[in-house]
mmCIF file of C-alpha atoms in Angstrom:
data_model
loop_
_atom_site.group_PDB
_atom_site.id
_atom_site.type_symbol
_atom_site.label_atom_id
_atom_site.label_comp_id
_atom_site.label_asym_id
_atom_site.label_seq_id
_atom_site.Cartn_x
_atom_site.Cartn_y
_atom_site.Cartn_z
ATOM 1 C CA UNK A 1 6.607 59.963 -0.212
ATOM 2 C CA UNK A 2 7.167 60.822 -3.730
ATOM 3 C CA UNK A 3 10.649 59.376 -3.661
ATOM 4 C CA UNK A 4 9.423 56.149 -1.990
ATOM 5 C CA UNK A 5 6.568 55.889 -4.707
ATOM 6 C CA UNK A 6 9.128 56.393 -7.510
ATOM 7 C CA UNK A 7 11.406 53.692 -6.076
ATOM 8 C CA UNK A 8 8.450 51.163 -5.849
ATOM 9 C CA UNK A 9 7.499 52.015 -9.543
ATOM 10 C CA UNK A 10 11.191 51.367 -10.634
ATOM 11 C CA UNK A 11 11.295 48.083 -8.729
ATOM 12 C CA UNK A 12 7.977 47.115 -10.249
ATOM 13 C CA UNK A 13 9.039 47.986 -13.660
ATOM 14 C CA UNK A 14 12.352 46.104 -13.348
ATOM 15 C CA UNK A 15 10.503 43.042 -12.229
ATOM 16 C CA UNK A 16 8.105 43.165 -15.050
ATOM 17 C CA UNK A 17 11.070 43.591 -17.498
ATOM 18 C CA UNK A 18 12.933 40.816 -15.990
ATOM 19 C CA UNK A 19 9.903 38.401 -16.467
ATOM 20 C CA UNK A 20 9.440 39.530 -20.024
ATOM 21 C CA UNK A 21 13.154 38.994 -20.824
ATOM 22 C CA UNK A 22 13.083 35.404 -19.638
ATOM 23 C CA UNK A 23 13.599 33.036 -22.649
ATOM 24 C CA UNK A 24 13.144 29.291 -23.231
ATOM 25 C CA UNK A 25 16.203 27.483 -21.881
ATOM 26 C CA UNK A 26 17.122 24.331 -23.693
ATOM 27 C CA UNK A 27 19.295 21.466 -22.341
ATOM 28 C CA UNK A 28 20.074 23.064 -19.030
ATOM 29 C CA UNK A 29 22.283 20.442 -17.279
ATOM 30 C CA UNK A 30 21.204 19.377 -13.711
ATOM 31 C CA UNK A 31 23.962 16.630 -13.469
ATOM 32 C CA UNK A 32 26.885 15.414 -15.267
ATOM 33 C CA UNK A 33 25.290 12.824 -17.471
ATOM 34 C CA UNK A 34 24.321 13.706 -21.043
ATOM 35 C CA UNK A 35 20.664 12.666 -20.375
ATOM 36 C CA UNK A 36 20.579 14.733 -17.326
ATOM 37 C CA UNK A 37 19.257 18.011 -18.837
ATOM 38 C CA UNK A 38 15.934 19.855 -18.858
ATOM 39 C CA UNK A 39 14.125 22.490 -20.752
ATOM 40 C CA UNK A 40 12.602 25.543 -19.069
ATOM 41 C CA UNK A 41 9.664 27.354 -20.554
ATOM 42 C CA UNK A 42 9.058 30.655 -18.413
ATOM 43 C CA UNK A 43 5.624 32.261 -18.157
ATOM 44 C CA UNK A 44 5.519 36.069 -18.354
ATOM 45 C CA UNK A 45 4.559 37.480 -14.864
ATOM 46 C CA UNK A 46 5.637 40.070 -12.391
ATOM 47 C CA UNK A 47 4.972 37.353 -9.632
ATOM 48 C CA UNK A 48 6.674 34.095 -9.016
ATOM 49 C CA UNK A 49 4.903 31.513 -11.179
ATOM 50 C CA UNK A 50 3.603 28.126 -10.529
ATOM 51 C CA UNK A 51 5.569 25.254 -12.340
ATOM 52 C CA UNK A 52 4.475 22.101 -14.250
ATOM 53 C CA UNK A 53 7.178 19.654 -13.898
ATOM 54 C CA UNK A 54 6.904 17.216 -16.977
ATOM 55 C CA UNK A 55 8.553 13.728 -16.929
ATOM 56 C CA UNK A 56 8.361 11.947 -20.195
ATOM 57 C CA UNK A 57 7.380 8.278 -20.727
ATOM 58 C CA UNK A 58 8.876 5.530 -22.614
ATOM 59 C CA UNK A 59 9.334 2.665 -20.172
ATOM 60 C CA UNK A 60 12.561 4.295 -18.654
ATOM 61 C CA UNK A 61 14.066 2.979 -21.728
ATOM 62 C CA UNK A 62 13.078 5.667 -24.371
ATOM 63 C CA UNK A 63 11.384 8.834 -24.922
ATOM 64 C CA UNK A 64 12.257 12.662 -24.766
ATOM 65 C CA UNK A 65 11.383 15.779 -22.923
ATOM 66 C CA UNK A 66 9.839 17.406 -26.082
ATOM 67 C CA UNK A 67 6.407 18.863 -24.916
ATOM 68 C CA UNK A 68 4.029 21.714 -25.896
ATOM 69 C CA UNK A 69 3.784 24.159 -22.991
ATOM 70 C CA UNK A 70 1.330 26.485 -24.685
ATOM 71 C CA UNK A 71 -1.741 25.892 -22.383
ATOM 72 C CA UNK A 72 0.178 26.191 -19.225
ATOM 73 C CA UNK A 73 2.058 29.320 -20.258
ATOM 74 C CA UNK A 74 -1.184 30.974 -21.398
ATOM 75 C CA UNK A 75 -2.410 30.601 -17.832
ATOM 76 C CA UNK A 76 0.802 32.133 -16.108
ATOM 77 C CA UNK A 77 2.382 28.683 -15.330
ATOM 78 C CA UNK A 78 5.999 27.993 -16.206
ATOM 79 C CA UNK A 79 6.999 24.545 -17.559
ATOM 80 C CA UNK A 80 10.078 22.490 -16.937
ATOM 81 C CA UNK A 81 10.425 19.179 -19.007
ATOM 82 C CA UNK A 82 13.340 16.828 -18.019
ATOM 83 C CA UNK A 83 15.433 13.975 -19.614
ATOM 84 C CA UNK A 84 16.824 11.492 -17.316
ATOM 85 C CA UNK A 85 18.993 8.398 -17.582
ATOM 86 C CA UNK A 86 17.380 5.357 -18.959
ATOM 87 C CA UNK A 87 17.724 1.832 -17.080
ATOM 88 C CA UNK A 88 20.119 0.896 -19.757
ATOM 89 C CA UNK A 89 22.323 3.887 -18.893
ATOM 90 C CA UNK A 90 22.030 2.754 -15.311
ATOM 91 C CA UNK A 91 23.142 -0.704 -16.102
ATOM 92 C CA UNK A 92 26.268 0.688 -17.997
ATOM 93 C CA UNK A 93 27.002 2.838 -14.981
ATOM 94 C CA UNK A 94 26.373 -0.163 -12.572
ATOM 95 C CA UNK A 95 23.611 1.662 -10.730
ATOM 96 C CA UNK A 96 21.669 -1.030 -8.595
ATOM 97 C CA UNK A 97 18.714 -1.420 -9.221
ATOM 98 C CA UNK A 98 18.375 0.262 -12.463
ATOM 99 C CA UNK A 99 15.220 1.947 -11.897
ATOM 100 C CA UNK A 100 17.099 4.149 -9.184
ATOM 101 C CA UNK A 101 18.561 6.150 -11.884
ATOM 102 C CA UNK A 102 15.539 7.737 -13.670
ATOM 103 C CA UNK A 103 13.708 8.137 -10.289
ATOM 104 C CA UNK A 104 16.412 9.761 -8.485
ATOM 105 C CA UNK A 105 17.213 11.918 -11.478
ATOM 106 C CA UNK A 106 13.615 13.110 -11.349
ATOM 107 C CA UNK A 107 14.242 14.045 -7.698
ATOM 108 C CA UNK A 108 17.358 15.855 -8.568
ATOM 109 C CA UNK A 109 15.967 17.670 -11.310
ATOM 110 C CA UNK A 110 13.080 19.015 -9.021
ATOM 111 C CA UNK A 111 15.646 20.111 -6.443
ATOM 112 C CA UNK A 112 17.654 21.926 -9.259
ATOM 113 C CA UNK A 113 14.500 23.602 -10.361
ATOM 114 C CA UNK A 114 13.748 24.935 -6.904
ATOM 115 C CA UNK A 115 17.332 26.305 -6.476
ATOM 116 C CA UNK A 116 16.512 28.406 -9.524
ATOM 117 C CA UNK A 117 13.391 29.659 -8.075
ATOM 118 C CA UNK A 118 14.604 33.411 -7.646
ATOM 119 C CA UNK A 119 16.694 33.351 -10.802
ATOM 120 C CA UNK A 120 13.734 31.973 -12.880
ATOM 121 C CA UNK A 121 10.740 33.735 -10.996
ATOM 122 C CA UNK A 122 9.239 30.561 -9.706
ATOM 123 C CA UNK A 123 7.008 29.738 -6.880
ATOM 124 C CA UNK A 124 9.065 26.727 -5.413
ATOM 125 C CA UNK A 125 5.880 25.779 -3.273
ATOM 126 C CA UNK A 126 3.573 25.308 -6.266
ATOM 127 C CA UNK A 127 5.059 22.779 -8.438
ATOM 128 C CA UNK A 128 2.793 19.979 -9.939
ATOM 129 C CA UNK A 129 4.232 16.983 -11.670
ATOM 130 C CA UNK A 130 2.897 15.228 -14.916
ATOM 131 C CA UNK A 131 3.824 12.499 -17.328
ATOM 132 C CA UNK A 132 2.515 9.494 -19.101
ATOM 133 C CA UNK A 133 3.248 5.835 -18.408
ATOM 134 C CA UNK A 134 6.760 5.698 -16.707
ATOM 135 C CA UNK A 135 6.937 9.347 -16.492
ATOM 136 C CA UNK A 136 3.643 9.103 -14.706
ATOM 137 C CA UNK A 137 5.108 6.486 -12.264
ATOM 138 C CA UNK A 138 7.982 8.715 -11.548
ATOM 139 C CA UNK A 139 5.645 11.610 -10.853
ATOM 140 C CA UNK A 140 3.726 9.588 -8.288
ATOM 141 C CA UNK A 141 6.804 8.368 -6.739
ATOM 142 C CA UNK A 142 7.947 11.891 -6.164
ATOM 143 C CA UNK A 143 4.328 12.813 -5.013
ATOM 144 C CA UNK A 144 4.319 9.976 -2.308
ATOM 145 C CA UNK A 145 7.873 9.670 -1.204
ATOM 146 C CA UNK A 146 9.117 11.117 1.906
ATOM 147 C CA UNK A 147 11.258 14.332 1.205
ATOM 148 C CA UNK A 148 14.575 13.348 -0.052
ATOM 149 C CA UNK A 149 16.021 16.923 0.827
ATOM 150 C CA UNK A 150 19.272 16.702 2.940
ATOM 151 C CA UNK A 151 19.391 19.746 5.152
ATOM 152 C CA UNK A 152 22.978 19.090 6.388
ATOM 153 C CA UNK A 153 24.425 18.816 2.794
ATOM 154 C CA UNK A 154 27.162 21.052 1.544
ATOM 155 C CA UNK A 155 25.482 21.050 -1.809
ATOM 156 C CA UNK A 156 22.683 23.690 -1.827
ATOM 157 C CA UNK A 157 20.797 21.825 -4.426
ATOM 158 C CA UNK A 158 20.515 18.760 -2.249
ATOM 159 C CA UNK A 159 19.031 20.844 0.577
ATOM 160 C CA UNK A 160 16.017 21.564 -1.608
ATOM 161 C CA UNK A 161 12.708 19.882 -1.128
ATOM 162 C CA UNK A 162 11.442 16.938 -3.472
ATOM 163 C CA UNK A 163 7.780 17.193 -2.229
ATOM 164 C CA UNK A 164 5.140 18.252 -4.730
ATOM 165 C CA UNK A 165 2.177 20.578 -4.511
ATOM 166 C CA UNK A 166 -0.038 18.157 -6.736
ATOM 167 C CA UNK A 167 0.337 15.551 -9.652
ATOM 168 C CA UNK A 168 -1.580 14.752 -12.445
ATOM 169 C CA UNK A 169 -0.771 11.708 -14.598
ATOM 170 C CA UNK A 170 -1.763 9.663 -17.502
ATOM 171 C CA UNK A 171 -1.820 5.843 -17.740
ATOM 172 C CA UNK A 172 0.390 5.447 -14.595
ATOM 173 C CA UNK A 173 2.050 2.243 -13.193
ATOM 174 C CA UNK A 174 1.373 2.605 -9.491
ATOM 175 C CA UNK A 175 3.311 -0.606 -8.319
ATOM 176 C CA UNK A 176 6.332 -2.498 -9.398
ATOM 177 C CA UNK A 177 5.101 -5.524 -7.241
ATOM 178 C CA UNK A 178 4.357 -8.559 -9.550
ATOM 179 C CA UNK A 179 2.427 -10.307 -6.764
ATOM 180 C CA UNK A 180 -0.169 -7.557 -6.344
ATOM 181 C CA UNK A 181 -0.060 -6.765 -9.945
ATOM 182 C CA UNK A 182 -1.014 -10.071 -11.015
ATOM 183 C CA UNK A 183 -3.864 -10.304 -8.345
ATOM 184 C CA UNK A 184 -5.263 -7.255 -9.922
ATOM 185 C CA UNK A 185 -4.518 -8.285 -13.604
ATOM 186 C CA UNK A 186 -3.513 -11.865 -14.191
ATOM 187 C CA UNK A 187 -1.838 -10.969 -17.573
ATOM 188 C CA UNK A 188 0.200 -8.272 -16.225
ATOM 189 C CA UNK A 189 3.871 -8.634 -17.509
ATOM 190 C CA UNK A 190 5.596 -5.169 -17.175
ATOM 191 C CA UNK A 191 8.352 -3.972 -14.789
ATOM 192 C CA UNK A 192 11.070 -6.501 -14.564
ATOM 193 C CA UNK A 193 13.642 -4.370 -16.490
ATOM 194 C CA UNK A 194 13.450 -1.802 -13.566
ATOM 195 C CA UNK A 195 15.302 -4.339 -11.513
ATOM 196 C CA UNK A 196 17.668 -5.780 -14.185
ATOM 197 C CA UNK A 197 15.710 -8.823 -14.725
ATOM 198 C CA UNK A 198 14.616 -10.330 -18.176
ATOM 199 C CA UNK A 199 10.914 -10.822 -17.723
ATOM 200 C CA UNK A 200 7.979 -10.850 -15.470
ATOM 201 C CA UNK A 201 8.430 -14.694 -14.633
ATOM 202 C CA UNK A 202 12.126 -13.850 -13.493
ATOM 203 C CA UNK A 203 10.701 -11.054 -11.355
ATOM 204 C CA UNK A 204 8.064 -13.213 -9.712
ATOM 205 C CA UNK A 205 10.655 -15.868 -9.084
ATOM 206 C CA UNK A 206 13.073 -13.435 -7.499
ATOM 207 C CA UNK A 207 10.384 -11.265 -5.695
ATOM 208 C CA UNK A 208 11.597 -11.968 -2.216
ATOM 209 C CA UNK A 209 15.053 -11.174 -3.053
ATOM 210 C CA UNK A 210 14.198 -7.781 -4.601
ATOM 211 C CA UNK A 211 11.291 -7.007 -2.330
ATOM 212 C CA UNK A 212 13.235 -4.092 -0.754
ATOM 213 C CA UNK A 213 13.539 -2.451 -4.070
ATOM 214 C CA UNK A 214 10.007 -3.032 -4.951
ATOM 215 C CA UNK A 215 9.078 -1.282 -1.736
ATOM 216 C CA UNK A 216 11.382 1.656 -2.326
ATOM 217 C CA UNK A 217 10.333 2.265 -5.883
ATOM 218 C CA UNK A 218 6.697 1.638 -6.112
ATOM 219 C CA UNK A 219 4.639 4.572 -5.607
ATOM 220 C CA UNK A 220 1.844 2.931 -3.844
ATOM 221 C CA UNK A 221 4.141 1.695 -1.102
ATOM 222 C CA UNK A 222 4.802 5.296 -0.067
ATOM 223 C CA UNK A 223 1.121 6.634 0.292
ATOM 224 C CA UNK A 224 0.561 8.474 3.406
ATOM 225 C CA UNK A 225 -2.106 11.117 4.700
ATOM 226 C CA UNK A 226 0.256 14.003 4.182
ATOM 227 C CA UNK A 227 0.378 13.464 0.381
ATOM 228 C CA UNK A 228 -0.410 16.040 -2.039
ATOM 229 C CA UNK A 229 -3.615 16.074 -4.359
ATOM 230 C CA UNK A 230 -3.572 13.621 -7.150
ATOM 231 C CA UNK A 231 -5.249 13.251 -10.445
ATOM 232 C CA UNK A 232 -5.254 9.931 -12.382
ATOM 233 C CA UNK A 233 -6.304 9.704 -16.117
ATOM 234 C CA UNK A 234 -6.703 6.440 -18.026
ATOM 235 C CA UNK A 235 -7.890 5.297 -21.314
ATOM 236 C CA UNK A 236 -8.877 2.045 -22.835
ATOM 237 C CA UNK A 237 -11.302 -0.416 -21.259
ATOM 238 C CA UNK A 238 -13.636 0.153 -18.265
ATOM 239 C CA UNK A 239 -11.402 -1.195 -15.495
ATOM 240 C CA UNK A 240 -12.515 -4.352 -13.754
ATOM 241 C CA UNK A 241 -10.307 -5.599 -10.997
ATOM 242 C CA UNK A 242 -9.336 -9.179 -11.723
ATOM 243 C CA UNK A 243 -9.833 -8.930 -15.331
ATOM 244 C CA UNK A 244 -6.985 -9.204 -18.149
ATOM 245 C CA UNK A 245 -7.181 -6.015 -19.970
ATOM 246 C CA UNK A 246 -5.854 -5.429 -23.480
ATOM 247 C CA UNK A 247 -3.240 -2.981 -22.245
ATOM 248 C CA UNK A 248 -2.430 -4.021 -18.731
ATOM 249 C CA UNK A 249 0.719 -1.754 -18.558
ATOM 250 C CA UNK A 250 -1.562 1.199 -18.778
ATOM 251 C CA UNK A 251 -4.920 -0.185 -17.313
ATOM 252 C CA UNK A 252 -7.134 1.929 -15.133
ATOM 253 C CA UNK A 253 -7.228 -1.082 -12.797
ATOM 254 C CA UNK A 254 -4.165 0.324 -11.296
ATOM 255 C CA UNK A 255 -5.709 3.709 -10.784
ATOM 256 C CA UNK A 256 -8.818 2.260 -9.116
ATOM 257 C CA UNK A 257 -6.453 0.438 -6.626
ATOM 258 C CA UNK A 258 -4.316 3.569 -5.918
ATOM 259 C CA UNK A 259 -7.322 5.604 -5.624
ATOM 260 C CA UNK A 260 -8.595 3.234 -2.978
ATOM 261 C CA UNK A 261 -5.539 3.447 -1.112
ATOM 262 C CA UNK A 262 -5.474 7.396 -1.321
ATOM 263 C CA UNK A 263 -9.050 7.631 -0.038
ATOM 264 C CA UNK A 264 -8.319 5.240 2.854
ATOM 265 C CA UNK A 265 -5.748 7.678 4.288
ATOM 266 C CA UNK A 266 -7.596 10.814 3.266
ATOM 267 C CA UNK A 267 -5.702 12.170 0.382
ATOM 268 C CA UNK A 268 -7.747 14.146 -2.167
ATOM 269 C CA UNK A 269 -7.903 11.976 -5.459
ATOM 270 C CA UNK A 270 -9.678 12.406 -8.886
ATOM 271 C CA UNK A 271 -9.717 9.318 -10.885
ATOM 272 C CA UNK A 272 -10.965 9.370 -14.494
ATOM 273 C CA UNK A 273 -11.329 6.458 -16.756
ATOM 274 C CA UNK A 274 -13.721 5.023 -19.442
ATOM 275 C CA UNK A 275 -17.135 4.822 -17.610
ATOM 276 C CA UNK A 276 -16.096 7.464 -15.020
ATOM 277 C CA UNK A 277 -15.817 10.940 -16.332
ATOM 278 C CA UNK A 278 -15.154 14.114 -14.151
ATOM 279 C CA UNK A 279 -17.464 17.143 -14.606
ATOM 280 C CA UNK A 280 -14.648 19.537 -14.201
ATOM 281 C CA UNK A 281 -11.289 17.879 -15.229
ATOM 282 C CA UNK A 282 -11.330 16.196 -18.825
ATOM 283 C CA UNK A 283 -7.545 15.770 -18.663
ATOM 284 C CA UNK A 284 -4.369 16.225 -16.779
ATOM 285 C CA UNK A 285 -3.702 19.619 -18.173
ATOM 286 C CA UNK A 286 -7.101 21.169 -16.920
ATOM 287 C CA UNK A 287 -6.563 19.610 -13.502
ATOM 288 C CA UNK A 288 -3.017 21.161 -13.148
ATOM 289 C CA UNK A 289 -4.150 24.622 -14.448
ATOM 290 C CA UNK A 290 -6.835 24.695 -11.790
ATOM 291 C CA UNK A 291 -4.848 23.299 -9.075
ATOM 292 C CA UNK A 292 -1.578 25.437 -9.575
ATOM 293 C CA UNK A 293 -3.556 28.721 -10.045
ATOM 294 C CA UNK A 294 -5.380 28.374 -6.773
#
């Protein structure tokens, strides 16, 4: 009995030592393009930790993975922050439509992180995505899309799941469809670059032609009852569907419409915007900490 206890003690100490030795890893490649890199901030723990998966904003045309992981690390939650190919990189590489590059990069990075679960002491089941603007849109796309895992692939990373435990996002675009966006907000004008088009008028004129792309890359098109819990945070004006807000690209009107869809199918959703606060969740960080630690 004493030898068994001694062995268990050694294993426990070894696990603790391993967790404490984990260091922040910068610019870890998950693909071959220079922008397909991520940073890993490990939380110290003798048990596999939950993960916040951060996707930066910038319209899929700019931005960087730099983030402050302190609040999550203090709560025993590791953080992964990714870079991804911009739409202009996709145009150069002849990726069609251009938005395919940043969204599929996010999926591949998530699979890569899951493939590192044992090495990095991660709980691959408890991964919550977050980001702002385009990063929020990418997070929602991952949250709602059917699993992109290929169980028959020769690539072990491709066999990993792309499904999320939860997502909490800021100022998210929820659709790339100019028809419904203009119905919600007559002054909406963002998103044509996702399909390699110059402006919103061009996207409207070519809507039928690119409709399959719109349906594939708009998060709201993939909503189903098996989706994970979602939290949506917006700033600016009180959202009024049919109005023309000062910042339509990040308007809470989109959150209102997505929340309606999620509630229709029974997905747990928190919506916070001017005029509608939440007694428990003041921002995406508080939501993720609470959800991922349950």
